[in-house]
Coordinates of C-alpha atoms and ligand atoms in Angstrom, one line a residue:
X1 CA 24.6 -32.9 4.9
X2 CA 24.7 -33.0 8.7
X3 CA 22.0 -30.5 9.5
X4 CA 19.6 -28.8 7.2
X5 CA 16.1 -28.6 5.6
X6 CA 14.6 -30.8 2.9
X7 CA 11.7 -29.9 0.7
X8 CA 10.8 -29.9 -3.0
X9 CA 11.4 -26.2 -3.5
X10 CA 13.4 -24.1 -1.1
X11 CA 14.5 -21.0 -3.0
X12 CA 12.4 -18.8 -0.8
X13 CA 13.2 -20.4 2.5
X14 CA 14.5 -18.3 5.4
X15 CA 15.6 -21.4 7.3
X16 CA 19.3 -21.3 6.6
X17 CA 19.6 -17.7 7.7
X18 CA 17.5 -18.2 10.9
X19 CA 19.3 -21.4 11.9
X20 CA 22.8 -20.1 11.4
X21 CA 22.0 -16.9 13.3
X22 CA 20.5 -18.6 16.3
X23 CA 23.4 -21.0 16.7
X24 CA 26.7 -21.0 14.9
X25 CA 26.4 -24.2 12.9
X26 CA 26.3 -25.3 9.3
X27 CA 22.7 -25.7 8.0
X28 CA 22.0 -26.6 4.4
X29 CA 19.0 -26.3 2.2
X30 CA 18.5 -29.4 0.2
X31 CA 15.9 -29.6 -2.5
X32 CA 14.8 -33.2 -3.1
X33 CA 12.6 -34.5 -5.9
X34 CA 9.8 -36.8 -4.8
X35 CA 11.5 -39.8 -6.5
X36 CA 14.7 -39.2 -4.5
X37 CA 13.1 -39.0 -1.0
X38 CA 13.2 -42.7 -0.3
X39 CA 16.9 -42.9 -1.0
X40 CA 17.7 -39.9 1.1
X41 CA 15.8 -41.1 4.2
X42 CA 17.1 -44.7 3.9
X43 CA 20.7 -43.6 3.7
X44 CA 20.2 -41.5 6.8
X45 CA 23.3 -39.4 6.0
X46 CA 22.4 -36.6 8.5
X47 CA 22.2 -35.8 12.2
X48 CA 19.1 -33.6 12.1
X49 CA 16.8 -32.3 9.4
X50 CA 13.8 -30.1 9.1
X51 CA 11.1 -31.2 6.6
X52 CA 8.9 -28.9 4.6
X53 CA 6.3 -29.0 1.9
X54 CA 5.4 -31.6 0.5
X55 CA 7.1 -34.2 2.7
X56 CA 5.8 -33.6 6.2
X57 CA 3.6 -36.7 6.0
X58 CA 5.7 -38.7 3.6
X59 CA 8.6 -39.0 6.1
X60 CA 6.5 -40.6 8.8
X61 CA 6.9 -44.3 7.7
X62 CA 10.7 -43.9 7.9
X63 CA 10.7 -43.0 11.6
X64 CA 11.5 -45.3 14.5
X65 CA 9.9 -43.0 17.0
X66 CA 7.4 -40.1 16.8
X67 CA 6.4 -37.6 19.4
X68 CA 2.9 -37.5 20.7
X69 CA 2.5 -34.0 19.3
X70 CA 3.5 -35.0 15.8
X71 CA 1.3 -38.1 16.0
X72 CA -1.7 -36.0 16.9
X73 CA -1.0 -33.5 14.1
X74 CA -0.1 -36.2 11.6
X75 CA 2.9 -34.3 10.3
X76 CA 6.6 -34.1 11.1
X77 CA 8.9 -31.1 10.5
X78 CA 11.9 -32.2 12.5
X79 CA 13.9 -35.4 12.4
X80 CA 16.8 -36.3 14.6
X81 CA 19.1 -39.2 13.9
X82 CA 19.9 -40.8 17.2
X83 CA 22.6 -43.4 16.6
X84 CA 20.8 -44.8 13.5
X85 CA 17.3 -44.4 14.8
X86 CA 15.1 -41.7 13.5
X87 CA 13.0 -39.6 15.9
X88 CA 10.4 -37.2 14.5
X89 CA 8.5 -34.4 16.0
X90 CA 6.7 -31.2 15.0
X91 CA 8.1 -27.9 16.2
X92 CA 5.6 -25.9 14.2
X93 CA 3.3 -26.7 17.1
X94 CA 5.6 -24.9 19.6
X95 CA 6.1 -22.0 17.2
X96 CA 2.3 -21.5 16.8
X97 CA 1.7 -21.6 20.6
X98 CA 4.5 -19.0 21.0
X99 CA 3.1 -16.8 18.3
X100 CA -0.4 -16.8 19.9
X101 CA 1.1 -16.1 23.3
X102 CA 3.3 -13.3 21.9
X103 CA 0.1 -11.6 20.5
X104 CA -1.6 -12.2 23.8
X105 CA -4.6 -13.7 22.0
X106 CA -6.8 -15.8 24.3
X107 CA -8.2 -19.0 22.9
X108 CA -9.4 -20.6 26.1
X109 CA -13.1 -21.3 25.9
X110 CA -13.3 -19.5 22.5
X111 CA -14.9 -20.2 19.2
X112 CA -12.0 -20.5 16.7
X113 CA -12.2 -20.5 12.9
X114 CA -9.2 -22.1 11.2
X115 CA -8.9 -21.0 7.5
X116 CA -7.5 -23.6 5.2
X117 CA -7.3 -27.4 5.2
X118 CA -3.6 -28.1 4.5
X119 CA -0.7 -29.1 6.7
X120 CA -0.5 -26.0 8.9
X121 CA -4.3 -26.3 9.5
X122 CA -3.7 -29.6 11.2
X123 CA -1.1 -28.0 13.5
X124 CA -3.6 -25.2 14.2
X125 CA -6.3 -27.6 15.2
X126 CA -4.1 -29.4 17.8
X127 CA -2.8 -26.0 19.0
X128 CA -6.4 -24.6 19.4
X129 CA -7.5 -27.8 21.2
X130 CA -4.5 -27.7 23.6
X131 CA -5.1 -24.0 24.3
X132 CA -8.6 -24.9 25.4
X133 CA -10.8 -23.7 22.5
X134 CA -14.5 -24.3 23.0
X135 CA -15.4 -24.9 19.3
X136 CA -13.1 -25.3 16.4
X137 CA -14.3 -25.0 12.7
X138 CA -12.0 -25.6 9.8
X139 CA -13.0 -23.3 6.9
X140 CA -12.2 -24.4 3.3
X141 CA -13.2 -23.5 -0.2
X142 CA -14.5 -27.0 -0.7
X143 CA -16.9 -28.6 1.7
X144 CA -16.1 -31.9 3.3
X145 CA -17.0 -33.8 6.5
X146 CA -14.3 -32.0 8.5
X147 CA -14.7 -28.5 6.9
X148 CA -17.3 -25.8 6.5
X149 CA -17.3 -23.3 3.6
X150 CA -16.5 -19.6 3.8
X151 CA -20.1 -18.7 3.3
X152 CA -21.2 -21.1 6.1
X153 CA -18.5 -19.4 8.3
X154 CA -20.0 -16.0 7.6
X155 CA -23.7 -17.1 7.8
X156 CA -23.5 -19.4 10.9
X157 CA -20.4 -18.5 12.8
X158 CA -20.3 -14.7 12.8
X159 CA -19.9 -15.1 16.6
X160 CA -16.4 -16.5 16.2
X161 CA -13.8 -15.1 18.7
X162 CA -10.6 -16.0 16.9
X163 CA -9.5 -16.5 13.3
X164 CA -6.3 -18.4 12.4
X165 CA -5.3 -18.2 8.7
X166 CA -3.3 -21.1 7.5
X167 CA -3.9 -20.6 3.8
X168 CA -1.3 -18.8 1.5
X169 CA -3.9 -16.2 0.5
X170 CA -2.3 -12.8 1.0
X171 CA 1.2 -14.1 0.8
X172 CA 3.8 -12.4 -1.5
X173 CA 3.5 -11.8 -4.4
X174 CA -0.3 -11.7 -4.2
X175 CA -0.4 -9.4 -1.2
X176 CA -3.6 -7.6 -2.1
X177 CA -5.6 -10.7 -1.5
X178 CA -7.4 -11.6 1.8
X179 CA -9.0 -15.0 2.7
X180 CA -12.0 -13.5 4.5
X181 CA -13.7 -10.2 5.3
X182 CA -13.4 -9.7 9.1
X183 CA -16.2 -7.1 9.3
X184 CA -18.8 -9.9 9.3
X185 CA -17.4 -11.1 12.7
X186 CA -18.2 -8.5 15.3
X187 CA -17.1 -10.6 18.3
X188 CA -13.6 -11.2 17.1
X189 CA -10.9 -10.6 19.7
X190 CA -7.9 -12.1 17.9
X191 CA -6.5 -12.8 14.3
X192 CA -3.5 -14.9 13.7
X193 CA -2.0 -15.2 10.2
X194 CA 0.8 -17.7 9.7
X195 CA 2.1 -15.8 6.6
X196 CA 5.4 -13.9 7.3
X197 CA 5.9 -12.3 3.9
X198 CA 4.7 -9.6 3.9
X199 CA 5.2 -8.7 7.6
X200 CA 1.6 -7.5 7.7
X201 CA -1.0 -9.1 5.4
X202 CA -4.3 -7.5 4.3
X203 CA -6.0 -9.8 6.8
X204 CA -4.0 -8.4 9.8
X205 CA -4.2 -4.9 8.5
X206 CA -8.0 -5.2 8.5
X207 CA -7.9 -6.6 12.0
X208 CA -5.8 -3.6 13.1
X209 CA -8.3 -1.2 11.5
X210 CA -11.1 -2.9 13.4
X211 CA -9.2 -2.7 16.7
X212 CA -8.7 -6.5 16.9
X213 CA -5.4 -7.9 18.2
X214 CA -3.4 -9.6 15.4
X215 CA -0.1 -11.1 14.5
X216 CA 1.7 -12.4 11.4
X217 CA 3.8 -15.6 11.2
X218 CA 7.5 -14.4 11.4
X219 CA 7.8 -15.1 15.1
X220 CA 6.4 -18.6 14.6
X221 CA 9.0 -19.3 11.9
X222 CA 11.8 -18.2 14.2
X223 CA 10.4 -20.1 17.2
X224 CA 9.9 -23.4 15.4
X225 CA 13.5 -23.2 14.0
X226 CA 14.8 -22.5 17.5
X227 CA 13.0 -25.5 19.0
X228 CA 14.2 -27.7 16.1
X229 CA 17.8 -26.6 16.9
X230 CA 17.3 -27.5 20.5
X231 CA 16.4 -31.0 19.4
X232 CA 19.3 -31.2 16.9
X233 CA 22.0 -30.0 19.2
X234 CA 20.5 -31.2 22.5
X235 CA 20.7 -27.7 23.9
X236 CA 18.5 -24.9 25.2
X237 CA 18.4 -21.7 23.2
X238 CA 15.9 -19.8 25.5
X239 CA 13.3 -17.1 25.0
X240 CA 15.7 -14.2 25.3
X241 CA 18.0 -15.3 22.5
X242 CA 14.9 -16.1 20.3
X243 CA 13.4 -12.6 21.0
X244 CA 16.7 -10.8 20.3
X245 CA 17.2 -12.6 17.0
X246 CA 13.5 -11.9 16.1
X247 CA 14.0 -8.2 16.7
X248 CA 17.2 -8.2 14.5
X249 CA 15.3 -10.0 11.7
X250 CA 12.4 -7.6 11.8
X251 CA 14.8 -4.7 11.7
X252 CA 16.4 -6.2 8.5
X253 CA 13.0 -6.8 6.9
X254 CA 10.9 -3.9 7.9
X255 CA 10.7 -0.4 6.6
X256 CA 10.3 2.9 8.4
X257 CA 7.9 5.2 6.6
X258 CA 7.9 8.9 7.3
X259 CA 4.7 10.7 6.6
X260 CA 3.6 14.3 7.3
X261 CA 3.0 17.8 5.9
X262 CA 5.2 19.3 3.2
X263 CA 8.3 20.8 4.8
X264 CA 7.9 18.9 8.1
X265 CA 11.4 17.4 7.7
X266 CA 10.7 13.9 6.4
X267 CA 13.6 13.9 4.0
X268 CA 16.1 15.5 6.3
X269 CA 15.2 13.4 9.3
X270 CA 14.8 10.3 7.1
X271 CA 18.5 10.5 5.9
X272 CA 19.7 10.9 9.5
X273 CA 17.6 8.0 10.8
X274 CA 18.8 5.8 8.0
X275 CA 22.4 6.7 8.8
X276 CA 21.9 6.2 12.5
X277 CA 20.2 2.8 12.1
X278 CA 22.3 1.6 9.1
X279 CA 19.3 1.4 6.9
X280 CA 18.8 2.4 3.2
X281 CA 16.9 5.7 2.4
X282 CA 14.5 6.5 -0.4
X283 CA 12.3 9.5 -1.0
X284 CA 9.2 8.9 -3.1
X285 CA 9.3 12.4 -4.6
X286 CA 12.9 11.9 -5.7
X287 CA 11.9 8.5 -7.3
X288 CA 9.1 10.3 -9.1
X289 CA 11.5 13.0 -10.4
X290 CA 13.9 10.3 -11.5
X291 CA 11.2 8.2 -13.2
X292 CA 9.7 11.2 -15.1
X293 CA 13.0 13.1 -15.6
X294 CA 11.3 16.4 -14.7
X295 CA 10.4 18.3 -11.6
X296 CA 7.3 17.7 -9.4
X297 CA 6.1 21.2 -10.4
X298 CA 6.3 20.3 -14.1
X299 CA 4.5 17.0 -13.5
X300 CA 1.6 18.9 -11.8
X301 CA 1.6 21.5 -14.6
X302 CA 1.4 18.8 -17.3
X303 CA -0.7 16.1 -15.8
X304 CA -2.5 17.8 -12.9
X305 CA -2.8 16.3 -9.4
X306 CA -4.6 13.2 -10.7
X307 CA -1.8 12.4 -13.1
X308 CA 0.8 13.0 -10.4
X309 CA -1.0 10.8 -7.9
X310 CA -1.1 7.9 -10.4
X311 CA 2.6 8.1 -10.8
X312 CA 3.0 8.4 -7.0
X313 CA 1.0 5.2 -6.5
X314 CA 3.1 3.3 -9.1
X315 CA 6.3 4.3 -7.3
X316 CA 4.9 3.3 -3.9
X317 CA 3.7 0.0 -5.3
X318 CA 7.3 -0.6 -6.6
X319 CA 8.6 -0.2 -3.0
X320 CA 6.5 -3.2 -1.8
X321 CA 9.6 -5.4 -2.2
X322 CA 12.1 -3.2 -0.5
X323 CA 13.2 -4.0 3.1
X324 CA 15.3 -2.4 5.8
X325 CA 14.6 1.0 4.2
X326 CA 13.6 4.4 5.5
X327 CA 11.0 5.7 3.1
X328 CA 10.1 9.4 3.1
X329 CA 6.7 9.8 1.3
X330 CA 5.2 12.9 -0.3
X331 CA 2.8 14.9 1.9
X332 CA -0.3 13.7 0.0
X333 CA 0.6 10.0 -0.4
X334 CA -1.6 9.0 2.5
X335 CA -4.7 10.4 0.8
X336 CA -5.1 7.1 -1.1
X337 CA -5.9 4.0 1.0
X338 CA -4.1 1.9 -1.6
X339 CA -0.8 3.7 -0.9
X340 CA -1.2 3.3 2.8
X341 CA -1.8 -0.4 2.5
X342 CA 1.2 -0.9 0.2
X343 CA 3.4 0.9 2.6
X344 CA 2.1 -0.8 5.7
X345 CA 2.7 -4.4 4.4
X346 CA 6.3 -4.2 5.2
X347 CA 6.6 -0.9 7.0
X348 CA 5.4 1.1 10.0
X349 CA 4.2 4.6 9.3
X350 CA 5.5 7.4 11.6
X351 CA 3.6 10.7 11.2
X352 CA 6.0 13.6 11.9
X353 CA 3.5 16.0 13.5
X354 CA 5.2 19.4 13.4
X355 CA 3.2 22.6 14.5
X356 CA 1.8 24.4 11.5
X357 CA 3.5 27.6 12.6
X358 CA 6.9 26.0 11.9
X359 CA 6.0 24.8 8.4
X360 CA 7.1 27.1 5.5
X361 CA 5.4 27.3 2.1
X362 CA 7.8 27.0 -0.9
X363 CA 7.0 27.8 -4.5
X364 CA 8.3 24.5 -5.8
X365 CA 5.5 22.6 -4.0
X366 CA 2.5 23.0 -6.2
X367 CA -0.1 22.2 -3.5
X368 CA 1.4 24.3 -0.7
X369 CA 3.1 27.1 -2.6
X370 CA 1.8 29.9 -0.3
X371 CA 0.8 30.1 3.4
X372 CA -3.0 29.9 2.7
X373 CA -2.6 26.8 0.6
X374 CA -0.3 25.2 3.3
X375 CA -2.9 25.9 6.0
X376 CA -5.7 24.5 3.8
X377 CA -3.7 21.3 3.2
X378 CA -3.1 21.0 6.9
X379 CA -6.7 21.3 7.8
X380 CA -7.8 18.9 5.1
X381 CA -5.3 16.3 6.1
X382 CA -4.5 16.4 9.8
X383 CA -7.0 13.7 10.7
X384 CA -5.8 11.5 7.8
X385 CA -2.2 11.8 9.0
X386 CA -3.2 10.7 12.4
X387 CA -5.5 7.8 11.4
X388 CA -3.1 6.3 8.9
X389 CA -0.1 6.4 11.2
X390 CA 1.2 3.5 13.3
X391 CA 2.9 6.1 15.5
X392 CA 2.6 9.8 15.8
X393 CA 5.8 11.7 16.7
X394 CA 5.5 15.4 17.8
X395 CA 8.5 17.3 16.5
X396 CA 8.9 20.9 17.4
X397 CA 12.6 21.3 18.2
X398 CA 15.9 21.4 16.5
X399 CA 17.0 18.8 14.0
X400 CA 18.9 16.9 16.8
X401 CA 15.9 17.1 19.1
X402 CA 13.5 15.9 16.4
X403 CA 15.9 13.0 15.5
X404 CA 16.0 12.0 19.1
X405 CA 12.2 12.1 19.4
X406 CA 11.7 9.9 16.3
X407 CA 14.4 7.4 17.3
X408 CA 12.8 7.1 20.8
X409 CA 9.6 5.8 19.0
X410 CA 11.6 3.4 16.8
X411 CA 14.5 1.8 18.7
X412 CA 13.6 -1.2 20.8
X413 CA 9.8 -1.0 20.1
X414 CA 9.8 -1.2 16.4
X415 CA 7.3 -4.0 15.6
Ligands
S3P501 C1 2.6 17.0 -2.0 C2 3.8 17.1 -1.3 C3 5.1 17.0 -2.0 C4 5.0 16.3 -3.3 C5 3.9 16.9 -4.1 C6 2.5 16.8 -3.5 C7 1.4 17.1 -1.3 O1 6.0 16.3 -1.1 O2 4.7 14.9 -3.2 O3 4.2 18.3 -4.3 O4 0.3 16.7 -1.8 O5 1.4 17.6 -0.1 P1 6.6 16.9 0.3 O6 5.6 16.5 1.3 O7 7.9 16.2 0.5 O8 6.7 18.3 0.1

């Protein structure tokens, strides 16, 4: 192993992919059991390694030299072997600073709550200090000299300006969880969540709803890897290359969700968009028909709208793990908050807003089978289409024009 990452469990690590995309070099993931760590570090059979859970502190006694940043944090995630001498530093620090900067969240002179008391919390404390935070409180489930509890945070620090989540609460597969309810903090101007899977956690989705700037951790992950590579290879990767790769990674991971009235062109445009952007395509109505082996109209006849909506929610939930996919959703899917949240974790919702005059009622659509029903649905839902969308796209032209209008909203400004 010349370059790579060590940790106890690495099956979910993105590091190999990120490292080998940023620079063309061989980067290996090496799981090491606690009993074998000593032998690995004494042998020093590597040029550069990243270190992850649970070894970020354990490696420190093996180092000949440690950067000031890593010393202050008390944890090391990058080790370079310089002619038999081991130098350790912490590039998570630079990643977190870059993340906060990318979201344009101001910490200077602010009251900051750091959720969690593990390794990343230590990085967040040093970052918040260096960015000029006025007060920093670490919030933990268990009270200690250095931590306050969640109820103390709500009761005594509702004037907090910024929240940084360093806990795994909300991370895949438990994506319905959230570490704190932000509505108790009316002064909040920024929320940072270091979780990168899903792309949007419940915490940052709530921040968005409340109009608070927020960001999740994928950019930090890419940035810390890039800085580690700069140490390993004694080179400069630079902001532009980091940002280009980040956009590529987001495109691979994120979904494009098309919402809108029955007959607005979600499926037709969805297939064209998927083709144009080399993404997969799924249609939730088609998945429902496949699952039930009968038509949407029959499902409504047999189970009513409530029964249909239950199946629709199950199908949408099953899509929480897909990535890089264009998802066309049924016209009524946005009526349930639960569906919207599921879709938004890894996707952006584009509302295809087509003038009602251009929509045509069809007999196979139970809730919009004639013109009056279609108009009623439109009036009931138009506000919900708007409020649940990340982007609204007006489409009133030919298929080619509409495709162009949607792509303009997607390409280059996706996440
Ligand atoms: C519905 C729209 C349909 C389908 C079902 C319910 C709705 O999808 O999911 O008939 O409530 O508007 P389309 O929007 O693709 O027609």
